[in-house]
Short mmCIF file of C-alpha atoms in Angstrom, two decimals:
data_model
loop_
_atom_site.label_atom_id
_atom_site.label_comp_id
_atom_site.label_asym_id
_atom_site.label_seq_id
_atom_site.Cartn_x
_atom_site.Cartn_y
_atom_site.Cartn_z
CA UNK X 1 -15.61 -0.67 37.78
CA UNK X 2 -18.41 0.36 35.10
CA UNK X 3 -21.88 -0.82 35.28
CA UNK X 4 -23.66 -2.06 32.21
CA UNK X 5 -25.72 1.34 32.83
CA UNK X 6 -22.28 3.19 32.91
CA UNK X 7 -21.05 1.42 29.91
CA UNK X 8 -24.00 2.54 28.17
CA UNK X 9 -24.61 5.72 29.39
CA UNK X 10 -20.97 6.09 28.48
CA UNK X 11 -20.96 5.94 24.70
CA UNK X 12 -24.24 7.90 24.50
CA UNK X 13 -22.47 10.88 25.77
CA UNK X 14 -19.68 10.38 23.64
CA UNK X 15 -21.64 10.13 20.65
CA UNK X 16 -24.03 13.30 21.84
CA UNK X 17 -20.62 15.05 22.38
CA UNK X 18 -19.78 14.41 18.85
CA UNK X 19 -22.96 15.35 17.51
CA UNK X 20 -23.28 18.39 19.20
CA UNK X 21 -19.59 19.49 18.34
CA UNK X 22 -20.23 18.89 14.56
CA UNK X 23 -23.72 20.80 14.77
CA UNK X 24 -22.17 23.80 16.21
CA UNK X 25 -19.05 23.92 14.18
CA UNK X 26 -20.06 22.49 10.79
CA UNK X 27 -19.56 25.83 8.93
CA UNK X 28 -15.32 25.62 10.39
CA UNK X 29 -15.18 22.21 9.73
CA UNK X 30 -16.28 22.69 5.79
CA UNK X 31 -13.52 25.40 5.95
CA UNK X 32 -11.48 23.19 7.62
CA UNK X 33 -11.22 19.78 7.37
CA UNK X 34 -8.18 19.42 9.17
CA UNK X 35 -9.88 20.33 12.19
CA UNK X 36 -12.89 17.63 12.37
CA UNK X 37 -9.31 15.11 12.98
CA UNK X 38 -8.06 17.30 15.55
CA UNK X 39 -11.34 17.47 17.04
CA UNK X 40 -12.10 13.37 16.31
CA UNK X 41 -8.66 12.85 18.21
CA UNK X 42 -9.48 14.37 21.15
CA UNK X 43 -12.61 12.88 21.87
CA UNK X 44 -11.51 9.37 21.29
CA UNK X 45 -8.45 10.05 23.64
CA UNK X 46 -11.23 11.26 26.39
CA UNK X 47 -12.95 8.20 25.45
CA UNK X 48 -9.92 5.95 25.54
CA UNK X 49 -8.52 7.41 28.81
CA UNK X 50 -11.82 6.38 30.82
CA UNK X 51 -11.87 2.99 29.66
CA UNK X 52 -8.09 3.19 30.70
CA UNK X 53 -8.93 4.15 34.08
CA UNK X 54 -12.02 1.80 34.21
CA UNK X 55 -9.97 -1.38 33.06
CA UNK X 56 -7.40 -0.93 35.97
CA UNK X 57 -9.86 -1.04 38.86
CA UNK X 58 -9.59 -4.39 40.41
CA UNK X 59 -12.55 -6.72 39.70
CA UNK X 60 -14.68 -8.05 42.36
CA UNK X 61 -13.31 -12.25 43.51
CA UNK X 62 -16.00 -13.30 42.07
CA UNK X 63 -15.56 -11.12 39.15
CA UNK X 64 -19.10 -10.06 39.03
CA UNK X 65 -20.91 -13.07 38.47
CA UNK X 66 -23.01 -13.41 41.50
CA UNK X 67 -24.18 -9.73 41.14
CA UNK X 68 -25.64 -11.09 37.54
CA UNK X 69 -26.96 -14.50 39.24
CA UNK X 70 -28.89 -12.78 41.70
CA UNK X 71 -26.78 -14.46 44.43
CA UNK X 72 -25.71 -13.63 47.44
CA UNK X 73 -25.55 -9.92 49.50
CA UNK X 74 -24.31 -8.69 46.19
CA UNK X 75 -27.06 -9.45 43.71
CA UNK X 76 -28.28 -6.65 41.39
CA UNK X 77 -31.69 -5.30 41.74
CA UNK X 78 -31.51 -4.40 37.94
CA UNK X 79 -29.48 -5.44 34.54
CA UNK X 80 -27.75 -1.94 34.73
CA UNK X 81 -26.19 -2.75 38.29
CA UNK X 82 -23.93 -5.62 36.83
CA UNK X 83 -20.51 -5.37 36.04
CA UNK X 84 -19.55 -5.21 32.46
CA UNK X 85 -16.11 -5.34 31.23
CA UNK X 86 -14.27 -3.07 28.76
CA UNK X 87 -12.72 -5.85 26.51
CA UNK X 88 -9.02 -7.29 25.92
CA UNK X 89 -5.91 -5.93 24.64
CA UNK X 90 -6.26 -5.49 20.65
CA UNK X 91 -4.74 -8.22 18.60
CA UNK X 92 -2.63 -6.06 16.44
CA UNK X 93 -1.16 -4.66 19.45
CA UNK X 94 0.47 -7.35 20.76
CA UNK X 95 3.55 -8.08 18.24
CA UNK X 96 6.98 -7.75 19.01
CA UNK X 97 9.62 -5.52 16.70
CA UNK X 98 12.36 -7.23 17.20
CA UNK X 99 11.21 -10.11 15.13
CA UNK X 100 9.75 -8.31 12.33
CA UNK X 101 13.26 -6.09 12.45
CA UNK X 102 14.75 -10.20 12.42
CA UNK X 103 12.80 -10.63 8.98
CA UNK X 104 13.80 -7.67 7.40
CA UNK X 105 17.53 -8.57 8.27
CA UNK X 106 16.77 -12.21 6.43
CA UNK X 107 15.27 -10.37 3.46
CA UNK X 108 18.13 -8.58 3.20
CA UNK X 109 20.08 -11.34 3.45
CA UNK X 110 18.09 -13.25 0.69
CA UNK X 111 18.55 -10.75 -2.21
CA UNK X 112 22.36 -10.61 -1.64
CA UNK X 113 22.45 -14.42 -2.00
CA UNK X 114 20.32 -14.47 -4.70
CA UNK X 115 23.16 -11.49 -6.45
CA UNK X 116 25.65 -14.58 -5.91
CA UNK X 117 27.83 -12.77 -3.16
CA UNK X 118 28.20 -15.91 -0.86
CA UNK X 119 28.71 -18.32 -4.67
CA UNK X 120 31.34 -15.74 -5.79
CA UNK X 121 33.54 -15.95 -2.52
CA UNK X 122 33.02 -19.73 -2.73
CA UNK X 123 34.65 -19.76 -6.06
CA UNK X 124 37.49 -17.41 -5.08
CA UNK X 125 37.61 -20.43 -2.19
CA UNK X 126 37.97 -23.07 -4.79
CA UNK X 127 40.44 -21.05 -7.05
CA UNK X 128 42.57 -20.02 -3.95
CA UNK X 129 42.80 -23.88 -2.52
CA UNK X 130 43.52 -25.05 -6.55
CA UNK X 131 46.16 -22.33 -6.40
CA UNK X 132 44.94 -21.22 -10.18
CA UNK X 133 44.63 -18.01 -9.24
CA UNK X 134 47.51 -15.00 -8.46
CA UNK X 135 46.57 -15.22 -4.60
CA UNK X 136 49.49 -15.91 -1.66
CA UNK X 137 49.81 -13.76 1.05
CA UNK X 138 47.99 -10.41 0.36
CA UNK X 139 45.40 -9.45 3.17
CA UNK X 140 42.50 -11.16 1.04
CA UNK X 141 44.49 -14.31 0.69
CA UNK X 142 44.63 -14.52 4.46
CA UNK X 143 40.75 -13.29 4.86
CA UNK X 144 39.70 -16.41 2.73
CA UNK X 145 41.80 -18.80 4.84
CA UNK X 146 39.78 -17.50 7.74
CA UNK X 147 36.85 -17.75 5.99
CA UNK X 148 37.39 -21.53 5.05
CA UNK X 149 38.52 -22.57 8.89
CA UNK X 150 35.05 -20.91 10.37
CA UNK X 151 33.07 -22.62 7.67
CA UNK X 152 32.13 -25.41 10.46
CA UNK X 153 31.33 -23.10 12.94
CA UNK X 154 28.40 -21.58 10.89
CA UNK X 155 24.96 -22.69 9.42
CA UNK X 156 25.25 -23.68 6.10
CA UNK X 157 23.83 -22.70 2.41
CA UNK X 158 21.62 -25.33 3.10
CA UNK X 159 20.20 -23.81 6.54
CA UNK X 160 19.94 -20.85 4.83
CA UNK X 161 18.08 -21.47 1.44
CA UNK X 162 15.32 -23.29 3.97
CA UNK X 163 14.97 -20.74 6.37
CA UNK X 164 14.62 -18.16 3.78
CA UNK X 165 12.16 -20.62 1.99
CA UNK X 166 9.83 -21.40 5.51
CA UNK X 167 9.55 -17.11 5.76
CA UNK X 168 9.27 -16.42 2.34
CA UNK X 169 8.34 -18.73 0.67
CA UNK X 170 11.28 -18.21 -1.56
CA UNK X 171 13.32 -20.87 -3.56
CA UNK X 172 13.06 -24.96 -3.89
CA UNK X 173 14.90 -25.98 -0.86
CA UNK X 174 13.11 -27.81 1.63
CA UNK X 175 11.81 -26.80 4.96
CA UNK X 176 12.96 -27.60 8.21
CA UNK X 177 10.83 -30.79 9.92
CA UNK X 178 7.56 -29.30 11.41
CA UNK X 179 7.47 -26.14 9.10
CA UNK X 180 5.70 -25.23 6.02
CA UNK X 181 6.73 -22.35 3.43
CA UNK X 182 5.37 -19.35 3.41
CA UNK X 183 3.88 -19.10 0.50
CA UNK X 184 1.82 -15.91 1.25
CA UNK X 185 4.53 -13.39 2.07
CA UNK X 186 5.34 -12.06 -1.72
CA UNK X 187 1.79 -11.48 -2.36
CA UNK X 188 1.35 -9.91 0.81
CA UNK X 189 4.42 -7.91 0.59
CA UNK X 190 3.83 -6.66 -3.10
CA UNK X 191 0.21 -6.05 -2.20
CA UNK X 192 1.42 -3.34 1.01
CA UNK X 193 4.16 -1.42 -1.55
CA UNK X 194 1.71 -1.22 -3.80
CA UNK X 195 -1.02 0.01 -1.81
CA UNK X 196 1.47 2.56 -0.73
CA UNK X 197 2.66 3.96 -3.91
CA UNK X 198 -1.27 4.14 -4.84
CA UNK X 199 -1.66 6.22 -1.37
CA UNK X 200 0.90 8.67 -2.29
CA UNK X 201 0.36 8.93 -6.15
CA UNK X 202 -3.45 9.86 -5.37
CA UNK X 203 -2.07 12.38 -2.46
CA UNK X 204 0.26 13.99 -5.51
CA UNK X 205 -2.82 13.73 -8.48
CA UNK X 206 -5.41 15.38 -5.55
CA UNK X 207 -2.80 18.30 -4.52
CA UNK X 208 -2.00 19.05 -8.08
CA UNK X 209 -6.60 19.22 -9.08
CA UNK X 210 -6.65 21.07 -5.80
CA UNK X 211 -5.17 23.04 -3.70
CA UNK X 212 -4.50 21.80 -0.13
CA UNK X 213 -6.45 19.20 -1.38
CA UNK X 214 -8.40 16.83 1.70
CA UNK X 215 -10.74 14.45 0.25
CA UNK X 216 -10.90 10.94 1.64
CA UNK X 217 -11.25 9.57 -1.88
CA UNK X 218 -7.67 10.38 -2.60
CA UNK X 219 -5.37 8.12 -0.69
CA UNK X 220 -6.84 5.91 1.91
CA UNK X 221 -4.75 5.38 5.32
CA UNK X 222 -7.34 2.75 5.59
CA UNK X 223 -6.43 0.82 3.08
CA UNK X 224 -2.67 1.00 3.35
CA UNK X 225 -3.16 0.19 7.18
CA UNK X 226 -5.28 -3.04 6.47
CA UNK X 227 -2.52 -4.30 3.80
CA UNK X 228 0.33 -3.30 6.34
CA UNK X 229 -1.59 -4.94 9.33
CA UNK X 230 -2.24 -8.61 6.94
CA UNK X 231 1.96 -8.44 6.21
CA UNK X 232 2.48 -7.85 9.65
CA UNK X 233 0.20 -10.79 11.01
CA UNK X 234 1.63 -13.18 8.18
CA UNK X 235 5.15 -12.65 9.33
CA UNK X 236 4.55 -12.75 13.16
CA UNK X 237 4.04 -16.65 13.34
CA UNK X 238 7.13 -17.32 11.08
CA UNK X 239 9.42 -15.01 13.01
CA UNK X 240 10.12 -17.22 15.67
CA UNK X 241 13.00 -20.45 16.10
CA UNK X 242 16.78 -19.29 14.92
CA UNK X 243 15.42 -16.92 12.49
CA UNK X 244 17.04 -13.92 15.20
CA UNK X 245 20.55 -16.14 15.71
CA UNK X 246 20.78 -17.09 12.19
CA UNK X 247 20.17 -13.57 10.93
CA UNK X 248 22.91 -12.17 13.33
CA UNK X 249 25.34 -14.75 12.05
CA UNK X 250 24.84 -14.50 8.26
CA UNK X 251 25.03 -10.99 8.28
CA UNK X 252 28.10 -11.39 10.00
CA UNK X 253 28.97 -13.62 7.01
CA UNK X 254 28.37 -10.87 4.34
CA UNK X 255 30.17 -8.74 5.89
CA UNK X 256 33.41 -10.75 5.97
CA UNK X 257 33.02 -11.51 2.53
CA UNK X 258 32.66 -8.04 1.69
CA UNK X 259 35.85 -7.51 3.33
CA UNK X 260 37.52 -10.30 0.93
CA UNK X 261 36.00 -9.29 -1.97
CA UNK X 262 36.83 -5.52 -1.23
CA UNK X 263 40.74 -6.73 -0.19
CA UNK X 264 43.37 -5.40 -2.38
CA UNK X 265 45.13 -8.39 -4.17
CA UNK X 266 41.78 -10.05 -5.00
CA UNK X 267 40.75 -6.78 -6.57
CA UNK X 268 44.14 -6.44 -8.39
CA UNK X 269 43.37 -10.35 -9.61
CA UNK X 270 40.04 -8.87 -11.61
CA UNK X 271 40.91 -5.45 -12.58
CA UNK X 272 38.47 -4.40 -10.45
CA UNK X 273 37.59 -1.19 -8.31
CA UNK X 274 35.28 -2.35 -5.70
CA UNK X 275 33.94 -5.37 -3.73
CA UNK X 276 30.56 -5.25 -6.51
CA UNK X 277 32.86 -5.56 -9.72
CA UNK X 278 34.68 -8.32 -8.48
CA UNK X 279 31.41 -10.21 -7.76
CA UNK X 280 29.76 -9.31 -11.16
CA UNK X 281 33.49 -10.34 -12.52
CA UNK X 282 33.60 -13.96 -10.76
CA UNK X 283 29.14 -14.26 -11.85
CA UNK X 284 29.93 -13.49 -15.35
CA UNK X 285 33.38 -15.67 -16.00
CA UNK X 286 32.80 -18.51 -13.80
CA UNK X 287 29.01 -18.81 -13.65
CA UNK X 288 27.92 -17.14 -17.09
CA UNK X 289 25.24 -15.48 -15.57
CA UNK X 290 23.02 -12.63 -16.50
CA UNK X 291 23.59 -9.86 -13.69
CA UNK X 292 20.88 -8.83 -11.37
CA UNK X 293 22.84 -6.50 -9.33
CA UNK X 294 21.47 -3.44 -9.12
CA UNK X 295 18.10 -3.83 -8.96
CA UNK X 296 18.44 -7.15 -6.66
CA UNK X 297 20.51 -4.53 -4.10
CA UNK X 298 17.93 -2.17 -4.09
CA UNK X 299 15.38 -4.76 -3.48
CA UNK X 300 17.12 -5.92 -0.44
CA UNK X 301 17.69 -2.47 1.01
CA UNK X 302 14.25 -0.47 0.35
CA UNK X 303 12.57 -3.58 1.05
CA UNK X 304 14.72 -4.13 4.27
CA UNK X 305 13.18 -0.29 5.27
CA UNK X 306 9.80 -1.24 4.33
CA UNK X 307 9.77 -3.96 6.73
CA UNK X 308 11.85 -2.50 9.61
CA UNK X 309 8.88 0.42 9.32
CA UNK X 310 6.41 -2.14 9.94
CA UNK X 311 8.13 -3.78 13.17
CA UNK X 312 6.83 0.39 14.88
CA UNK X 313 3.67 0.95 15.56
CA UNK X 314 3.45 3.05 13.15
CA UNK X 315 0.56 1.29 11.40
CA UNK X 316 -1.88 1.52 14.10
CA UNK X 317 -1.85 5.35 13.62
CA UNK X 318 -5.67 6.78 13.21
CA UNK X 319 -4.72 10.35 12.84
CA UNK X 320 -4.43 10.82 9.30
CA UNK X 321 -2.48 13.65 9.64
CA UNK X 322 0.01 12.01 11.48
CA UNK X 323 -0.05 8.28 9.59
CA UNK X 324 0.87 10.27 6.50
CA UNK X 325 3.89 11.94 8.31
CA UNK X 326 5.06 8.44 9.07
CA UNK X 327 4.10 6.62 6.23
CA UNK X 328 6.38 9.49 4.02
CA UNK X 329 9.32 7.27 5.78
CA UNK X 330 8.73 4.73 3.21
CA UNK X 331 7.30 6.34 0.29
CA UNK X 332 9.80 6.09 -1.97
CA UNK X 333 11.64 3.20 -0.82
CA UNK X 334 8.48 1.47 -1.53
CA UNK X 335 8.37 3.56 -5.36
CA UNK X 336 11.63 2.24 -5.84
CA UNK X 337 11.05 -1.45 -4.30
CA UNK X 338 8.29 -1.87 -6.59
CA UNK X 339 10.16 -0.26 -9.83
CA UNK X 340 13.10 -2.97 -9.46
CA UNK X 341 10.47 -5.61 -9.04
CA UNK X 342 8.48 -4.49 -12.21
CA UNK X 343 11.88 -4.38 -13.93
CA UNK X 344 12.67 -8.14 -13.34
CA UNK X 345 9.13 -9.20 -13.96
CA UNK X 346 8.84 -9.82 -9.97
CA UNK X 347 5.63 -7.53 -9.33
CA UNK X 348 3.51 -5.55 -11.60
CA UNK X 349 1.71 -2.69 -11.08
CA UNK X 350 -1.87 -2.56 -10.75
CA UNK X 351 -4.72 0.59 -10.28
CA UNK X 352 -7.91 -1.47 -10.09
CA UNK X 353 -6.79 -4.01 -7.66
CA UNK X 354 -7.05 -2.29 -4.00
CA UNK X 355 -7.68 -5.05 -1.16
CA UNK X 356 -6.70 -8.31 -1.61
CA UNK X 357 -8.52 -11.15 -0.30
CA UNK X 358 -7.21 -12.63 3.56
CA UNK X 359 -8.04 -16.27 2.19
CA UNK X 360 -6.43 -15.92 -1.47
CA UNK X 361 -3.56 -18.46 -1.14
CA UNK X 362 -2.76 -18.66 -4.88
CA UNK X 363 -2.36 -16.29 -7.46
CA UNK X 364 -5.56 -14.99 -9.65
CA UNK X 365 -5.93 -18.12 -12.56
CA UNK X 366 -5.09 -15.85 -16.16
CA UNK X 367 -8.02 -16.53 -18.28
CA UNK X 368 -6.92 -18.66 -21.34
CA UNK X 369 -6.34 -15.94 -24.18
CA UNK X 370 -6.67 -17.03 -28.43
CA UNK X 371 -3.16 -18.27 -28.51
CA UNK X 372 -4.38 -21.11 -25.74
CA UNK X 373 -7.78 -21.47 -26.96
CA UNK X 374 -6.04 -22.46 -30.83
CA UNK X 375 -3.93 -25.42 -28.58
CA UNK X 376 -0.76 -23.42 -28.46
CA UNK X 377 0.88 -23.36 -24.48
CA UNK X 378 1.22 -20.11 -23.57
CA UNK X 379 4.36 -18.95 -22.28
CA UNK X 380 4.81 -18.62 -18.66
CA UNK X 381 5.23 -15.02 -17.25
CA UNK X 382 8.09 -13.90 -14.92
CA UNK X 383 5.89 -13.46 -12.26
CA UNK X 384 4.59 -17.09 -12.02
CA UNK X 385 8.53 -17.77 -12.73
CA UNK X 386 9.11 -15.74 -9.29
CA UNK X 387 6.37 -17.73 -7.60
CA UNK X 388 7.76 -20.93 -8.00
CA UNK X 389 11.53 -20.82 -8.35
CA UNK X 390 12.64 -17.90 -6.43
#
C-alpha cells in the first residue's frame, strides 16, 4: 500500500533513473537508437511491475480515509503518511475481441451482398420455381429447394440491410427500434487504412534517404495507434445485440449459396466455370448491372483482416520496434483496401490530412468552386454518393 510520499518518491527515482541512464550512455544511444527503446522498455516494465504489486495489496476497511481525516488511532501525522491509490484499469484495455472479430465477419458479409451474391441466388430461386430455366434434379436443383424451405428459419434481407446500416452506417434501410446508424464508422475506418499506408510509405521513403533509417518523423506509431484506438472505441458500443448470432448465421448463408452457385447443372445453365461467373452472369442478364466484383471482394476480405487485427491488442503496443512487427500484418491489406476504395470513388487518398477530429460527425463542407459560384450545381462526387446510399 503506497504512501503519497511513496508515490512520489516513486516517480522521482524513475525519472532520475532515466536521466542518469541517458547522461551516461548518450554517445551509444546517438549510435544507436534502437537501444534508447530497449532501454525505455525496461524501465517502464520496472515501473509498471511495482504499481502491479502495489495495486494488489488489500486496502485498509476504511480505505484510507480516516488516516486523511485525522480520525481515529490511524490518523496521519503528515500528508505523506496517507494512502494514495495507483489509478483504474485503462479504458482501452477493457474491450472484448470477440465482438470486434463479430464486426469484421458483418463487413464481410456486407460487401458480398452489396456484389449481389444473396440477389443472384434469389433469382436462380425465382427462375427454378417458374421452371424457365434447364434446372430438375441436378445437385444444385436440390441445394435451392433447401435453400427455399430454410428461408423461414433465418433473418431476413431486411434484418440484414439494418443491422449492417446501425454498424456501419451503410445503406437506406432503417434501424432497428432504439438504435441509431453509425454514421462514423467509414470515416473512421478510411481514416485508420490510411494512416497506415502513410506509416509504411514514410518507413519505405526514410529507408531508401537513409540507411537503417530511425527518425521519429518518418512514420508515427503514434498516430496510427490513436486512429486504430478511435475505430476501435466507435465499434465497441455497436457490437453488441444479435450482431454475433446473426453474423454466424449469414455466413452460414453465403456459404450455401456458394455451394449452389458453384453446383454443376447451374454452372452448365450459364456456361460458366465457377460460383463468381455465374453471379456476374445472373447481375449482368437479369439485373443489368455494372459489376463491382473484384474490387468489392477484396474490400470485404482485406478489410475483414484489418478489423480482425484490431479485435488483438495489438494496438496498445509502445515498443516501436515491436508495433511495427505487428502492424506489417496489415500493411498491405490495408494498401490494397484503400486502392479498391479509391478505384470506386469510396475513399481517396490524402498526405496532408493526419488526425482527424474525435467530434467531426460529417464530412469536411467542399468550398463552392467557379462552376457553383456562376449558378451551375456541381456534380456530386462518389464519395458523398458512398456516404449516403451505400
Amino acid at each position: 500500500m503506497a504512501t503519497e510520499k511513496d508515490y512520489q518518491g516513486l516517480f522521482d527515482r524513475i525519472g532520475a533513473l532515466r536521466e542518469q541512464v541517458a547522461s551516461r550512455l548518450s554517445s551509444d544511444l546517438i549510435a544507436n537508437p534502437q537501444l534508447a527503446d530497449a532501454l525505455t522498455k525496461q524501465i517502464d516494465d520496472m515501473l509498471a511491475s511495482v504499481l502491479d504489486a502495489d495495486s494488489k495489496v488489500p486496502p485498509p476497511p476504511d480505505k484510507g480515509l480516516a488516516a486523511l481525516a485525522g480520525v481515529g488511532p490511524d490518523a496521519a501525522k503528515d500528508f505523506g503518511s496517507t494512502r494514495i491509490p495507483q489509478g483504474v484499469e485503462p479504458y482501452d484495455e477493457t474491450i472484448t475481441s470477440e465482438r470486434i472479430i463479430a464486426v469484421g465477419d458483418v463487413y464481410y458479409l456486407h460487401q458480398h451482398e452489396r456484389i449481389g451474391v444473396f440477389r443472384a441466388v434469389q433469382k436462380l430461386q425465382e427462375l427454378f420455381k417458374a421452371g424457365t430455366v434447364r434446372l430438375s434434379d441436378g445437385n444444385g436443383a436440390f441445394l435451392l429447394y433447401q435453400f427455399d424451405r430454410r428461408d423461414v428459419l433465418r433473418y431476413t434481407r431486411n434484418d440484414r440491410l439494418s443491422a449492417y446500416k446501425r454498424i456501419f452506417g451503410y445503406g437506406g434501410a432503417p434501424v432497428p427500434t432504439g438504435s441509431r446508424p453509425n454514421t462514423d464508422f467509414h470515416k473512421l475506418f478510411s481514416h485508420f487504412v490510411h494512416q497506415v499506408t502513410l506509416f509504411w510509405r514514410d518507413k519505405r521513403i526514410s529507408d531508401v534517404i537513409r540507411e537503417r533509417a530511425y527518425d521519429p518523423s518518418f512514420g508515427s506509431i503514434a498516430i496510427v495507434r490513436r486512429a486504430g484506438l478511435d475505430l476501435r472505441n466507435n465499434l465497441k458500443w455497436l457490437s453488441f445485440g444479435h450482431l454475433n448470432v446473426l453474423r454466424v448465421e449469414v455466413m452460414q448463408l453465403l456459404e450455401e449459396a456458394f455451394k449452389i452457385l458453384d453446383s454443376d447443372d447451374v454452372k452448365r445453365l450459364f456456361g460458366a466455370d465457377n460460383a463468381w461467373d455465374v453471379v456476374e452472369e445472373v447481375l449482368i442478364r437479369y439485373f443489368n448491372e455494372r459489376l463491382v466484383t473484384s474490387p468489392r471482394q477484396r474490400m470485404a476480405v482485406t478489410g475483414r483482416e484489418v478489423l480482425r487485427w484490431l479485435a488483438q491488442p495489438h494496438i496498445l503496443q509502445t515498443t516501436r520496434a515491436q508495433f511495427e512487427t505487428l502492424l506489417l500484418e496489415i500493411a498491405e491489406q490495408s494498401e490494397e483496401w484503400l486502392t479498391s476504395a479509391q478505384a470506386m470513388g469510396l475513399s481517396k487518398r490524402t498526405g496532408s490530412h493526419r488526425v482527424l477530429p474525435w467530434d467531426q460527425t460529417q464530412p469536411t463542407p467542399v468550398r463552392p468552386n467557379m462552376r457553383q459560384k456562376a449558378g451551375v450545381s456541381a456534380q456530386r462526387t462518389p464519395a458523398r454518393e458512398y456516404e449516403f446510399e451505400l
